[in-house]
Tab-separated table of C-alpha atoms in Angstrom:
chain	number	residue	atom	x	y	z
P	2	UNK	CA	-13.011	-40.133	-3.800
P	3	UNK	CA	-10.659	-41.700	-0.188
P	4	UNK	CA	-12.784	-40.295	3.104
P	5	UNK	CA	-10.305	-41.394	5.693
P	6	UNK	CA	-7.637	-39.226	3.770
P	7	UNK	CA	-9.977	-36.139	3.585
P	8	UNK	CA	-10.329	-37.348	7.498
P	9	UNK	CA	-6.854	-37.446	8.609
P	10	UNK	CA	-6.038	-34.398	6.923
P	11	UNK	CA	-8.075	-32.245	8.029
P	12	UNK	CA	-6.303	-31.871	12.310
P	13	UNK	CA	-3.277	-31.365	10.612
P	14	UNK	CA	-4.580	-28.571	7.828
P	15	UNK	CA	-5.764	-26.904	11.279
P	16	UNK	CA	-2.854	-26.465	12.517
P	17	UNK	CA	-1.118	-24.468	9.589
P	18	UNK	CA	-4.900	-21.945	10.377
P	19	UNK	CA	-2.629	-19.787	13.413
P	20	UNK	CA	-0.167	-19.373	10.790
P	21	UNK	CA	-1.970	-18.373	7.505
P	22	UNK	CA	-3.868	-15.686	10.638
P	23	UNK	CA	-0.641	-14.362	12.304
P	24	UNK	CA	0.426	-13.512	8.888
P	25	UNK	CA	-3.306	-11.934	7.989
P	26	UNK	CA	-3.423	-10.138	10.990
P	27	UNK	CA	0.076	-8.677	10.608
P	28	UNK	CA	0.347	-7.780	7.097
P	29	UNK	CA	-3.517	-5.701	7.767
P	30	UNK	CA	-2.347	-3.958	10.938
P	31	UNK	CA	0.724	-2.852	9.533
P	32	UNK	CA	-0.567	-2.543	6.275
P	33	UNK	CA	-3.608	-0.707	7.363
P	34	UNK	CA	-1.230	1.515	9.489
P	35	UNK	CA	1.203	2.305	5.886
P	36	UNK	CA	-1.593	2.008	3.611
P	37	UNK	CA	-3.033	5.919	6.099
P	38	UNK	CA	0.470	7.300	5.473
P	39	UNK	CA	0.485	7.053	2.036
P	40	UNK	CA	-3.177	7.883	1.403
P	41	UNK	CA	-2.661	11.745	3.388
P	42	UNK	CA	0.950	12.090	0.848
P	43	UNK	CA	-1.267	10.959	-2.172
P	44	UNK	CA	-4.216	14.025	-0.680
P	45	UNK	CA	-0.894	16.088	0.705
P	46	UNK	CA	-0.262	19.768	-1.223
P	47	UNK	CA	3.336	18.382	-1.992
P	48	UNK	CA	4.448	16.777	-5.272
P	49	UNK	CA	7.363	14.966	-4.209
P	50	UNK	CA	5.193	13.282	-1.463
P	51	UNK	CA	2.046	12.583	-4.045
P	52	UNK	CA	4.773	11.462	-6.296
P	53	UNK	CA	6.242	9.373	-3.744
P	54	UNK	CA	3.122	7.497	-2.607
P	55	UNK	CA	1.782	7.199	-6.686
P	56	UNK	CA	4.416	5.216	-8.433
P	57	UNK	CA	4.468	2.875	-4.797
P	58	UNK	CA	1.494	2.266	-5.357
P	59	UNK	CA	1.278	2.087	-9.536
P	60	UNK	CA	4.299	-1.095	-8.916
P	61	UNK	CA	2.647	-2.610	-6.423
P	62	UNK	CA	-0.821	-3.160	-7.849
P	63	UNK	CA	0.562	-3.359	-11.386
P	64	UNK	CA	3.614	-6.302	-10.229
P	65	UNK	CA	1.814	-10.235	-8.811
P	66	UNK	CA	2.095	-10.796	-5.076
P	67	UNK	CA	4.229	-14.031	-6.016
P	68	UNK	CA	7.151	-11.920	-7.703
P	69	UNK	CA	6.900	-9.694	-5.030
P	70	UNK	CA	7.435	-12.034	-2.446
P	71	UNK	CA	10.508	-13.603	-4.280
P	72	UNK	CA	12.044	-10.579	-4.535
P	73	UNK	CA	11.653	-9.852	-0.788
P	74	UNK	CA	13.070	-13.425	0.226
P	75	UNK	CA	15.359	-14.528	-2.573
P	76	UNK	CA	16.165	-11.122	-4.314
P	77	UNK	CA	16.677	-8.978	-1.455
P	78	UNK	CA	19.781	-11.809	0.028
P	79	UNK	CA	21.857	-11.523	-2.848
P	80	UNK	CA	23.327	-8.414	-1.761
P	81	UNK	CA	26.333	-7.687	0.433
P	82	UNK	CA	24.753	-4.348	2.342
P	83	UNK	CA	21.632	-6.256	3.359
P	84	UNK	CA	22.948	-9.327	4.733
P	85	UNK	CA	25.938	-7.245	6.555
P	86	UNK	CA	22.678	-4.331	7.423
P	87	UNK	CA	20.935	-4.890	11.054
P	88	UNK	CA	17.309	-5.517	8.917
P	89	UNK	CA	19.069	-9.094	8.039
P	90	UNK	CA	17.976	-11.038	11.008
P	91	UNK	CA	14.208	-9.835	9.939
P	92	UNK	CA	14.634	-10.200	5.911
P	93	UNK	CA	16.777	-13.738	6.720
P	94	UNK	CA	13.264	-15.229	8.219
P	95	UNK	CA	10.797	-17.374	5.793
P	96	UNK	CA	7.574	-15.157	8.145
P	97	UNK	CA	8.479	-11.836	7.993
P	98	UNK	CA	9.300	-11.823	4.312
P	99	UNK	CA	5.899	-13.227	3.893
P	100	UNK	CA	4.386	-10.487	5.961
P	101	UNK	CA	6.774	-7.897	4.894
P	102	UNK	CA	5.621	-8.851	1.096
P	103	UNK	CA	1.959	-8.968	2.262
P	104	UNK	CA	1.948	-5.969	3.827
P	105	UNK	CA	3.645	-4.115	1.225
P	106	UNK	CA	1.114	-5.334	-1.141
P	107	UNK	CA	-2.440	-4.460	0.578
P	108	UNK	CA	-1.028	-0.921	1.923
P	109	UNK	CA	-1.111	-0.191	-2.209
P	110	UNK	CA	-4.712	-1.585	-2.277
P	111	UNK	CA	-6.628	-0.086	1.097
P	112	UNK	CA	-4.225	3.140	0.334
P	113	UNK	CA	-6.567	3.958	-2.573
P	114	UNK	CA	-9.684	2.506	-0.873
P	115	UNK	CA	-8.921	4.981	2.290
P	116	UNK	CA	-8.184	8.071	-0.044
P	117	UNK	CA	-11.260	7.260	-2.148
P	118	UNK	CA	-12.922	7.188	1.388
P	119	UNK	CA	-11.149	10.623	2.236
P	120	UNK	CA	-12.470	12.326	-0.864
P	121	UNK	CA	-16.642	11.125	-0.852
P	122	UNK	CA	-16.877	12.998	2.144
P	123	UNK	CA	-19.524	16.327	1.340
P	124	UNK	CA	-17.474	19.410	2.152
P	125	UNK	CA	-20.380	21.017	3.284
P	126	UNK	CA	-19.736	18.765	6.392
P	127	UNK	CA	-16.183	20.646	6.986
P	128	UNK	CA	-17.317	23.768	6.491
P	129	UNK	CA	-20.351	23.659	8.757
P	130	UNK	CA	-18.173	21.520	11.376
P	131	UNK	CA	-15.174	24.361	10.938
P	132	UNK	CA	-18.340	27.310	11.698
P	133	UNK	CA	-18.801	25.674	14.622
P	134	UNK	CA	-14.737	26.362	15.862
P	135	UNK	CA	-13.553	22.860	15.326
P	136	UNK	CA	-9.658	22.041	14.654
P	137	UNK	CA	-9.014	20.783	11.911
P	138	UNK	CA	-7.287	17.348	14.086
P	139	UNK	CA	-10.997	17.620	15.049
P	140	UNK	CA	-12.508	17.821	12.269
P	141	UNK	CA	-11.038	15.530	10.684
P	142	UNK	CA	-11.213	12.343	14.099
P	143	UNK	CA	-15.184	13.390	14.151
P	144	UNK	CA	-16.421	14.001	10.289
P	145	UNK	CA	-13.771	12.628	7.993
P	146	UNK	CA	-11.923	9.275	9.171
P	147	UNK	CA	-16.009	8.674	10.982
P	148	UNK	CA	-17.463	9.023	7.350
P	149	UNK	CA	-14.097	7.892	5.360
P	150	UNK	CA	-14.508	4.786	6.909
P	151	UNK	CA	-18.012	3.484	6.749
P	152	UNK	CA	-17.234	4.328	3.072
P	153	UNK	CA	-14.647	2.248	2.235
P	154	UNK	CA	-15.653	-0.508	4.814
P	155	UNK	CA	-17.122	-2.472	2.355
P	156	UNK	CA	-14.147	-2.213	0.182
P	157	UNK	CA	-11.576	-3.019	2.182
P	158	UNK	CA	-13.806	-5.906	3.199
P	159	UNK	CA	-12.792	-7.656	-0.759
P	160	UNK	CA	-8.787	-6.831	0.561
P	161	UNK	CA	-9.612	-8.819	3.776
P	162	UNK	CA	-10.609	-12.137	2.530
P	163	UNK	CA	-8.606	-11.077	-0.904
P	164	UNK	CA	-5.602	-11.297	1.724
P	165	UNK	CA	-6.652	-14.769	3.072
P	166	UNK	CA	-6.406	-16.127	0.381
P	167	UNK	CA	-2.965	-14.452	-0.826
P	168	UNK	CA	-1.734	-15.999	2.037
P	169	UNK	CA	-1.431	-19.405	1.091
P	170	UNK	CA	1.428	-17.705	-1.588
P	171	UNK	CA	3.361	-17.811	1.536
P	172	UNK	CA	3.603	-21.672	1.169
P	173	UNK	CA	6.287	-20.718	-1.506
P	174	UNK	CA	9.527	-20.179	0.598
P	175	UNK	CA	8.646	-22.461	2.748
P	176	UNK	CA	5.896	-21.434	5.080
P	177	UNK	CA	3.998	-24.359	6.946
P	178	UNK	CA	0.285	-22.399	6.678
P	179	UNK	CA	-2.622	-24.526	4.979
P	180	UNK	CA	-1.733	-24.348	2.060
P	181	UNK	CA	2.056	-25.471	2.487
P	182	UNK	CA	1.305	-28.255	5.136
P	183	UNK	CA	-0.734	-29.087	1.611
P	184	UNK	CA	1.790	-29.629	-0.128
P	185	UNK	CA	3.450	-31.574	2.814
P	186	UNK	CA	0.619	-34.145	3.028
P	187	UNK	CA	0.019	-34.305	-0.793
P	188	UNK	CA	3.881	-35.059	-1.668
P	189	UNK	CA	3.965	-38.179	1.001
P	190	UNK	CA	-0.163	-39.894	0.211
P	191	UNK	CA	-0.433	-37.940	-3.438
P	192	UNK	CA	-4.174	-37.595	-2.703
P	193	UNK	CA	-4.337	-33.740	-4.492
P	194	UNK	CA	-7.828	-33.867	-4.822
P	195	UNK	CA	-8.689	-34.827	-1.569
P	196	UNK	CA	-6.586	-32.611	0.339
P	197	UNK	CA	-7.241	-30.119	-1.135
P	198	UNK	CA	-10.699	-29.918	-1.012
P	199	UNK	CA	-10.124	-29.817	3.343
P	200	UNK	CA	-7.738	-26.985	2.474
P	201	UNK	CA	-10.120	-25.161	0.663
P	202	UNK	CA	-12.916	-25.757	2.628
P	203	UNK	CA	-10.773	-23.943	5.622
P	204	UNK	CA	-10.286	-20.687	3.861
P	205	UNK	CA	-13.748	-20.401	2.688
P	206	UNK	CA	-14.930	-21.173	7.002
P	207	UNK	CA	-12.914	-18.019	7.352
P	208	UNK	CA	-13.557	-15.729	4.783
P	209	UNK	CA	-16.804	-16.885	6.242
P	210	UNK	CA	-16.829	-15.561	9.156
P	211	UNK	CA	-14.638	-12.612	7.965
P	212	UNK	CA	-17.931	-11.607	6.070
P	213	UNK	CA	-20.147	-11.365	9.126
P	214	UNK	CA	-17.617	-9.265	11.288
P	215	UNK	CA	-16.979	-7.175	7.856
P	216	UNK	CA	-21.187	-7.298	7.631
P	217	UNK	CA	-22.082	-6.552	10.953
P	218	UNK	CA	-19.594	-3.244	11.315
P	219	UNK	CA	-20.811	-2.565	8.824
P	220	UNK	CA	-24.731	-2.774	9.698
P	221	UNK	CA	-23.190	-1.165	13.391
P	222	UNK	CA	-21.784	2.114	11.504
P	223	UNK	CA	-25.194	2.552	8.991
P	224	UNK	CA	-27.566	3.288	11.293
P	225	UNK	CA	-28.937	5.367	9.498
P	226	UNK	CA	-30.191	2.589	6.833
P	227	UNK	CA	-31.934	0.444	9.154
P	228	UNK	CA	-35.131	-0.423	9.425
P	229	UNK	CA	-37.333	0.528	12.119
P	230	UNK	CA	-38.758	-1.294	14.582
């Protein structure tokens, strides 16, 4: 164990934290919006929309994220139609290709969590709200969405943690996030063990903070489960 290499690697690896957080936060933001659309398509009465959403979830949940990243970054550029389109401005950049791959992947998993949360809402509460004269939008905003959020939050918290760890795959397309910087340091020092221990510790701290935030959100959303003072 070379402690001096580990100590010198800390500030270098911390420089990759903003890129990692950007990848994760943007992918989760875009992915949640897409997941909500996919979940509503699954629950819609349209057979075409439901079938499309089901196939989307099947494809992106059934294939490795690394393969999806390679197909988007290396594969799409092989088509002249893509290179001549307006989307090439985004698809030629590894940063946006990484975000796109992470977004499409997390949307597939998150849509199932959202769908399960919506289906877990007791029908009696919906019927009671409609009996009180609530519109469908008001029923969804005040009854369905809060209950579904509480039900899906623990599973979604696990998805956030998995996305933080999955962001390390972005280093395979030249992005210098935590793992990308760690690989560069290793190529210079050949200290695989020391550098990856520091990188793993940084990921561990990030995920620890995320678990605290998720637990606090669960505590705020379930006041009826708190012990009386």
